[in-house]
Structure formats: structure tokens, C-alpha cells
Tab-separated table of C-alpha atoms and ligand atoms in Angstrom:
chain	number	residue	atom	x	y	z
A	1	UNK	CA	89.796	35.336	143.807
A	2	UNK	CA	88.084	32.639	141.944
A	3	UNK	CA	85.709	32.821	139.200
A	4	UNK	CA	83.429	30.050	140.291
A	5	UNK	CA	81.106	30.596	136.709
A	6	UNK	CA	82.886	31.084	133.766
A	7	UNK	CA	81.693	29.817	130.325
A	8	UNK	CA	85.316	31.229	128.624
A	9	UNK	CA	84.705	27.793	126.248
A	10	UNK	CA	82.180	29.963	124.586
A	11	UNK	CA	82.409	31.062	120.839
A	12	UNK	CA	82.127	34.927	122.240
A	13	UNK	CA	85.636	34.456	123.462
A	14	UNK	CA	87.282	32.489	120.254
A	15	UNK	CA	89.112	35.843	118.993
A	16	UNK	CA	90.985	37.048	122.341
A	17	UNK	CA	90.703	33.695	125.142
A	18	UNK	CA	94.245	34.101	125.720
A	19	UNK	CA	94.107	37.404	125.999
A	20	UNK	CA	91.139	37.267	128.527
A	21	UNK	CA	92.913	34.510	130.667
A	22	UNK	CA	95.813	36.683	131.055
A	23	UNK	CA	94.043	39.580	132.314
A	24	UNK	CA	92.092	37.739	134.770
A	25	UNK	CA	95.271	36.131	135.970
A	26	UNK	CA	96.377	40.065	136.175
A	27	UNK	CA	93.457	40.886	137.897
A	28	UNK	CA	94.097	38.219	140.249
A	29	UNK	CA	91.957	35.267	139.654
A	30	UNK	CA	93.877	32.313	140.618
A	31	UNK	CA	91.292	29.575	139.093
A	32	UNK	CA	88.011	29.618	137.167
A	33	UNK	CA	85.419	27.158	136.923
A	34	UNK	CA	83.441	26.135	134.017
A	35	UNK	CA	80.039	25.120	134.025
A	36	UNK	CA	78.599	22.397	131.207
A	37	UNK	CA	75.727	22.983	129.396
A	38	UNK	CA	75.354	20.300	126.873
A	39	UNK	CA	76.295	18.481	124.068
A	40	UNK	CA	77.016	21.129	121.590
A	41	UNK	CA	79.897	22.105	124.019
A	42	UNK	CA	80.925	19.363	126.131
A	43	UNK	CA	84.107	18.929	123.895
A	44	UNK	CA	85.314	22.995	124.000
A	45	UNK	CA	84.764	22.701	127.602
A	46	UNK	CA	86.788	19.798	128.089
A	47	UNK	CA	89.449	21.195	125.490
A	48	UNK	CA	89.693	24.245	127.548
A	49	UNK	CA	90.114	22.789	130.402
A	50	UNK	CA	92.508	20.301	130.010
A	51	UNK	CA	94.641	23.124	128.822
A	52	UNK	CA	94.585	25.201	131.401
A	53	UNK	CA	95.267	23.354	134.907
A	54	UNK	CA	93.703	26.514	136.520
A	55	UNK	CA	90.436	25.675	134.576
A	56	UNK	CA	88.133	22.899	136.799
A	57	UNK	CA	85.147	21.369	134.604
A	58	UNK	CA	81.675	20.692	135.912
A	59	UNK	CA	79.271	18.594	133.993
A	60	UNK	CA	75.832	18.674	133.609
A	61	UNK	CA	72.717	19.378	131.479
A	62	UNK	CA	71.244	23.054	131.331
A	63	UNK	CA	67.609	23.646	132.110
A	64	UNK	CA	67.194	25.583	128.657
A	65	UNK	CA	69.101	22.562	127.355
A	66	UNK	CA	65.964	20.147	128.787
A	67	UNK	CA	63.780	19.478	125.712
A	68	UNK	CA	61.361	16.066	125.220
A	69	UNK	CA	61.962	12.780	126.461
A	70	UNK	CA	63.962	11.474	123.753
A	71	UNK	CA	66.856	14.407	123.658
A	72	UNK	CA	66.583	14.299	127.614
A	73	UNK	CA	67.641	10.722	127.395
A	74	UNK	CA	70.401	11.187	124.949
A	75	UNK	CA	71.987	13.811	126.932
A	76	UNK	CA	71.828	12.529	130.018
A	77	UNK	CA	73.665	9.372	128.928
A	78	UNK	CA	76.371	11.644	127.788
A	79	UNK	CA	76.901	13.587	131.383
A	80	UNK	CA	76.610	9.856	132.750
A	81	UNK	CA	79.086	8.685	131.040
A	82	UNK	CA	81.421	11.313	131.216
A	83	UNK	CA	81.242	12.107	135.454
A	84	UNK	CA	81.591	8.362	135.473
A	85	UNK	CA	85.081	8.580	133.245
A	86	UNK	CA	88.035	8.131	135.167
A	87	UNK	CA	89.560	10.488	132.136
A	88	UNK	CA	88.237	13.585	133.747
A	89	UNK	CA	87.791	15.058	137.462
A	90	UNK	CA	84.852	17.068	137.444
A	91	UNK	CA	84.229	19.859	140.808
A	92	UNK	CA	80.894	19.837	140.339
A	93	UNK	CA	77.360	18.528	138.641
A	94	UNK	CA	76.742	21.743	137.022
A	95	UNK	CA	75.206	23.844	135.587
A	96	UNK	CA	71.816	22.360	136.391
A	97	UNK	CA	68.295	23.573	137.811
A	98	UNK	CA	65.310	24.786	136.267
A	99	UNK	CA	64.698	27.885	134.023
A	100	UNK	CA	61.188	28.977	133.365
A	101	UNK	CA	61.878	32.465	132.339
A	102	UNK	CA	61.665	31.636	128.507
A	103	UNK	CA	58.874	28.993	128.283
A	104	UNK	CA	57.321	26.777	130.867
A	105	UNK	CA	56.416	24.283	128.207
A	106	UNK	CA	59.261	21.160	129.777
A	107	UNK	CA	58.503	22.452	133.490
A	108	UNK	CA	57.914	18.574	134.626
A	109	UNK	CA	60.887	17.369	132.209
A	110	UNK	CA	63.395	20.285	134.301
A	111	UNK	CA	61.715	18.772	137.348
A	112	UNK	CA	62.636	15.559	136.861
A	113	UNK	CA	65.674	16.300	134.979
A	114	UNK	CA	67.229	18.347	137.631
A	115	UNK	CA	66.057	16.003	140.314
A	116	UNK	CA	68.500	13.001	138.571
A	117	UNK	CA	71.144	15.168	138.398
A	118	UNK	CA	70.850	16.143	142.595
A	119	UNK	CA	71.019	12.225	142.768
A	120	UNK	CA	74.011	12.412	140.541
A	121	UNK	CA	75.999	14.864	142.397
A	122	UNK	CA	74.862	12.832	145.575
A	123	UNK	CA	76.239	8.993	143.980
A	124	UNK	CA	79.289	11.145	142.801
A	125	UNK	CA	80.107	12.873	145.679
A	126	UNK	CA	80.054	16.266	143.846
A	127	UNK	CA	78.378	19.827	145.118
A	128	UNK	CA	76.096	21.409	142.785
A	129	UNK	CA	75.955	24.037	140.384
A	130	UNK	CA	71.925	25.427	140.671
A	131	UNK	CA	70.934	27.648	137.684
A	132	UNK	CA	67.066	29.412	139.179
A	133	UNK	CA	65.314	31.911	136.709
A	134	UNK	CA	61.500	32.390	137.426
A	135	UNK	CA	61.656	29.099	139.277
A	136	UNK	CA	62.203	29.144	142.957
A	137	UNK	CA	59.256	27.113	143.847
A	138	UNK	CA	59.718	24.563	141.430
A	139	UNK	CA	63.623	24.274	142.530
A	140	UNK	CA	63.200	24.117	145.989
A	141	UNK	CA	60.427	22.009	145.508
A	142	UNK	CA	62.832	19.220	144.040
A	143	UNK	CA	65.522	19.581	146.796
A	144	UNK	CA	63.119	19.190	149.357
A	145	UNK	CA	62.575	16.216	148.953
A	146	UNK	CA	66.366	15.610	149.243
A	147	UNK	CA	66.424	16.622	152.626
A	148	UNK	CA	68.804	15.294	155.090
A	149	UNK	CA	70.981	13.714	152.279
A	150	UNK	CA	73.510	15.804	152.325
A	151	UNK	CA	72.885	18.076	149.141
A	152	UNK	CA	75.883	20.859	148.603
A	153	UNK	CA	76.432	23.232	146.515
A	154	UNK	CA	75.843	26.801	145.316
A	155	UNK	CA	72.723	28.766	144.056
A	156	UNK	CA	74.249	30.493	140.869
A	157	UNK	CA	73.689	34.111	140.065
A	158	UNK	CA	71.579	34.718	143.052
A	159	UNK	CA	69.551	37.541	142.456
A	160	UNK	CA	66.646	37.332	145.200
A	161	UNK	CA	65.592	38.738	148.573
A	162	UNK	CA	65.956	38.045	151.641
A	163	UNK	CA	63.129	35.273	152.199
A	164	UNK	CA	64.052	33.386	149.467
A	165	UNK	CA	67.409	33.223	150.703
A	166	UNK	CA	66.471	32.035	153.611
A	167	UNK	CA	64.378	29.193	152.434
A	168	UNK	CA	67.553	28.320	149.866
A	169	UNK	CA	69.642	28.045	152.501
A	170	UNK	CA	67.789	25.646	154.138
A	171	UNK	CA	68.287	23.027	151.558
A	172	UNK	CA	71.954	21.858	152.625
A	173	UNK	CA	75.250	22.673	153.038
A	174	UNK	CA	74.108	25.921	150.169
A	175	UNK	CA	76.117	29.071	149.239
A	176	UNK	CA	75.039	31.563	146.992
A	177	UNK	CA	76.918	32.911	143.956
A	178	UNK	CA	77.103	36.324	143.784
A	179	UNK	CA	77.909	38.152	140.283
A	180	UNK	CA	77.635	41.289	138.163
A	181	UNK	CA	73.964	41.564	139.077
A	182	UNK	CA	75.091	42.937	142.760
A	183	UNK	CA	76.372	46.162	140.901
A	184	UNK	CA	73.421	47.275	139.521
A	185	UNK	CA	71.688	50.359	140.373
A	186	UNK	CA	68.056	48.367	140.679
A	187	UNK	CA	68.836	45.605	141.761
A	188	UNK	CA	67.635	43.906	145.143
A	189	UNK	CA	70.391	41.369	145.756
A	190	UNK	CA	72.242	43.639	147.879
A	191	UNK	CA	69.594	43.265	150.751
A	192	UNK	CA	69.872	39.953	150.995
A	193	UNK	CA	73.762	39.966	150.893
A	194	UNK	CA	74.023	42.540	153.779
A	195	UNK	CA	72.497	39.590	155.361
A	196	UNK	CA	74.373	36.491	154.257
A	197	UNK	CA	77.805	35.780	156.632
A	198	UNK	CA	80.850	35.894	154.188
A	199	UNK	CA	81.304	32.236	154.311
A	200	UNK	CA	77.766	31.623	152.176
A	201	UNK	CA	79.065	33.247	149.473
A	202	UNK	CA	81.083	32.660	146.244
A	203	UNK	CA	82.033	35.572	143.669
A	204	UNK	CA	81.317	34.595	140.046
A	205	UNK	CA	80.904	36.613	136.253
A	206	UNK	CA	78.932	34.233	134.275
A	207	UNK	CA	80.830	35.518	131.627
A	208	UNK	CA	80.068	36.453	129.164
A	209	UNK	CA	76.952	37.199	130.309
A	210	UNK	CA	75.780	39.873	133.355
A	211	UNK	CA	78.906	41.987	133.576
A	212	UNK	CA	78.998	44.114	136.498
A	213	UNK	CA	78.915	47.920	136.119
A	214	UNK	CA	81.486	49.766	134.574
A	215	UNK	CA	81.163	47.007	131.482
A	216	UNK	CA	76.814	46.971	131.709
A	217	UNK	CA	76.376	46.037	128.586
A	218	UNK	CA	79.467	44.507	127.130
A	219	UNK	CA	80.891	41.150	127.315
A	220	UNK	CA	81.782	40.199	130.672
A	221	UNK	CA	84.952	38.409	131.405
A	222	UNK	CA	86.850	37.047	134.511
A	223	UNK	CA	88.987	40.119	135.034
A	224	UNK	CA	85.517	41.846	135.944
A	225	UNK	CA	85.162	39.737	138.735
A	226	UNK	CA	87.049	42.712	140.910
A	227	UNK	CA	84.372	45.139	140.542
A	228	UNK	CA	82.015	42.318	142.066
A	229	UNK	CA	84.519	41.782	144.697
A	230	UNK	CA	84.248	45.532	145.565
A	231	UNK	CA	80.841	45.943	145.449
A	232	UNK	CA	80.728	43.182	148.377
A	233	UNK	CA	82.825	44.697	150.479
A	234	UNK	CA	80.751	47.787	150.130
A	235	UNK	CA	78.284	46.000	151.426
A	236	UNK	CA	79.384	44.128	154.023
A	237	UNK	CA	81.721	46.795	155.097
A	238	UNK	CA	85.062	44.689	154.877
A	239	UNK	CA	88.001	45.240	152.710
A	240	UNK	CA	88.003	43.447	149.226
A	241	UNK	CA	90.950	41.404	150.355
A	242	UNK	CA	89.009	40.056	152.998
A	243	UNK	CA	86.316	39.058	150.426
A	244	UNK	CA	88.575	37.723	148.046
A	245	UNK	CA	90.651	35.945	150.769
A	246	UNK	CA	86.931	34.298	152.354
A	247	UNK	CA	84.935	33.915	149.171
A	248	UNK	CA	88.269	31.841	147.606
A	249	UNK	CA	88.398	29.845	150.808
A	250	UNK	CA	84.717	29.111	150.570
A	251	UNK	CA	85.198	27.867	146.404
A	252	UNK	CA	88.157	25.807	147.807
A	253	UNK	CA	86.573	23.646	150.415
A	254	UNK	CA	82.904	23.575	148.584
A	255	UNK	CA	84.345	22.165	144.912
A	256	UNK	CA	87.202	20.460	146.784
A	257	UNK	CA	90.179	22.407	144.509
B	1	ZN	ZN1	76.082	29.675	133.384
């Protein structure tokens, strides 16, 4: 398997990362990739990464990272300059999008924002890392009107139904992410993943955030990812080895690793 969303550069993972690295290893994750969310830790991510060969970077800017013109400017210039460094291969622009769960008071800055970084991945020749929360028309909005350029990537933590997956997938050459939130006893994603073929979809924690049930509540960490795995096959009524085989397949050819 690979954990295609992993923020293990985190500080909630400074006591025991070694310790967590080896039991997803255990568990059978073979690589992990680790999203960017700005300036505060574009340095642990990098660290972390260039330690661990199994560990592929993104780089991007956050929606809840987006802020007024002046910080937007300063931190794009940083993810500029560093997908442009020849001192670091990158598998994706990520994570990016637009996040209007918390406030909607930078909607049009995350518009515009997350529309120069689809232009990034695009002059880069990078897939995408799409982070959606309350914002579905707003996203789609902005990739429309990339249509036909050959936008890639993967819609992170999808947790939607059915018609909005079908309108996301529309966008490109799209998969969707599928993490801890499939497990839970509420939730609606698994209607829309009975309906997705096995090659749309990558298996992801988020960790440490949205661990999948047994661990509701806890940290999450890449070892969960089997329980994730499980719960797919469930679904689609396939073994986990043939999720973990496809989904790993799919996280190969879409980030190139
Ligand atoms: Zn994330």
C-alpha cells in the first residue's frame, strides 16, 4: 500500500516518528507521501523526507494557509522557488484547494490562489494534491476553466456523494483519495465508492488527522491505512490485496514514483 497523505513531519509525531515509520513499514506501506502546507513547515517536510527515500514531498500552499495579499505573495514565492529547485523532486503541487469550512473571509484570495498553483502543477508537469471542505463549487469552479489542459491529480479526503463525484471527475485525469472517513458509521462516502472503478482511487490517512475506526478519536498514523484498505474491499467486494495491489498501482503511475 501507499499512504498517498501523510503529514508524519508534524510536531504530533516528534516523540515516536521512528517508531510510527516502522509500523507502517510492518503494516505494509511501501511509501508515503507528504503534503506541504506552508512556511512554518516547509523545512521538517523537506528534513523528513530527504531522510527517508520512501518519503516523496509535494509542495504547495494550504487553503487555511491563504491569508491577505501580502502573506499570499510571500509564500507563494517560497513554493516557486522551491518546485523550481533542481535540489528537490517534488510528486506533486500539493496540498492545495480551497477550505471554507472555518471562515469564508479569503474565498477570492483561495480562488485565485489555488488557481496559480493548477497553473503551477501544469508548467511543472506535476498532478495535484486538491484539499475541498465546504467548497465544491468554488473548486470546481476554478478547474473549469482549466479544461482540456490536461489537469491531474487527486481529490484528497473525498468525503461526498455520488453527484459530486461525478462532476469531480470530470475535471481531468482525477482520482479520489479515500481515508479514515470511509469507516465511519455515518458517513456517506461509501455510496459513492461502490460506484467509483478501483483505478479512481488512492488510499490515504491524513495522519494525524481522521483515523479510521478502531483508532476514532486518536492520532492516526500510516499503519492505519489497513483498516481503510479493508473497509474498501468491503465495499467493492474484492479482497484487500487486490485493493492494495490497484490503489498502489494507481499512486505509482499518477505521482510518477
Ligand atoms: Zn493534509
Amino acid at each position: 500500500m501507499i499512504d498517498t497523505h501523510s503529514h508524519i513531519y508534524c510536531e504530533e509525531f516528534d516523540a515516536d516518528r521512528a517508531e510510527v515509520i516502522a509500523r507502517a513499514r510492518e503494516a505494509g506501506v511501501e511509501a508515503f507521501l507528504l503534503p506541504a502546507i506552508d512556511s512554518e513547515s516547509h523545512e521538517r517536510l523537506l528534513a523528513i523526507a530527504s531522510e527517508h527515500p520512501d518519503h516523496y514531498p509535494m509542495m504547495g500552499l494550504h487553503p487555511t494557509s491563504v491569508a491577505d495579499a501580502v502573506s499570499n505573495e510571500r509564500e507563494m514565492a517560497i513554493v516557486e522557488r522551491l518546485l523550481a529547485s533542481p535540489d528537490h523532486r517534488f510528486v506533486a503541487v500539493g496540498e492545495v484547494g480551497i477550505d471554507l469550512y472555518w471562515s469564508s473571509e479569503y474565498r477570492s484570495e483561495q480562488m485565485d490562489v489555488f488557481a496559480r498553483q493548477v497553473e503551477l502543477s501544469l508548467h511543472h508537469n506535476l498532478p495535484l494534491t486538491i484539499h475541498v471542505r465546504n467548497a465544491w463549487s468554488e473548486v470546481l469552479e476554478v478547474l473549469d476553466g482549466f479544461r482540456g489542459r490536461g489537469v491531474r491529480g487527486v481529490f484528497h479526503a473525498f468525503a461526498a456523494e455520488p453527484e459530486v463525484w461525478r462532476a469531480a471527475r470530470q475535471m481531468g485525469d482525477m482520482l479520489f483519495g479515500v481515508g479514515g472517513v470511509v469507516t465511519y458509521k455515518k458517513s456517506i462516502l461509501p455510496e459513492a465508492v461502490a460506484l467509483m472503478g478501483l483505478d479512481e482511487i488512492l488510499l490515504e490517512t491524513d495522519a494525524p488527522y481522521l483515523p479510521p475506526v478502531p483508532y476514532r478519536g486518536k492520532r492516526n498514523e500510516s499503519a492505519y491505512l489497513q483498516y481503510t484498505c479493508a473497509k474498501v474491499a468491503e465495499i467493492k467486494g474484492v479482497t484487500a490485496e487486490e485493493v492494495a495491489r490497484q490503489t498502489t498501482t494507481n499512486a505509482r503511475q499518477m505521482f510518477m514514483i
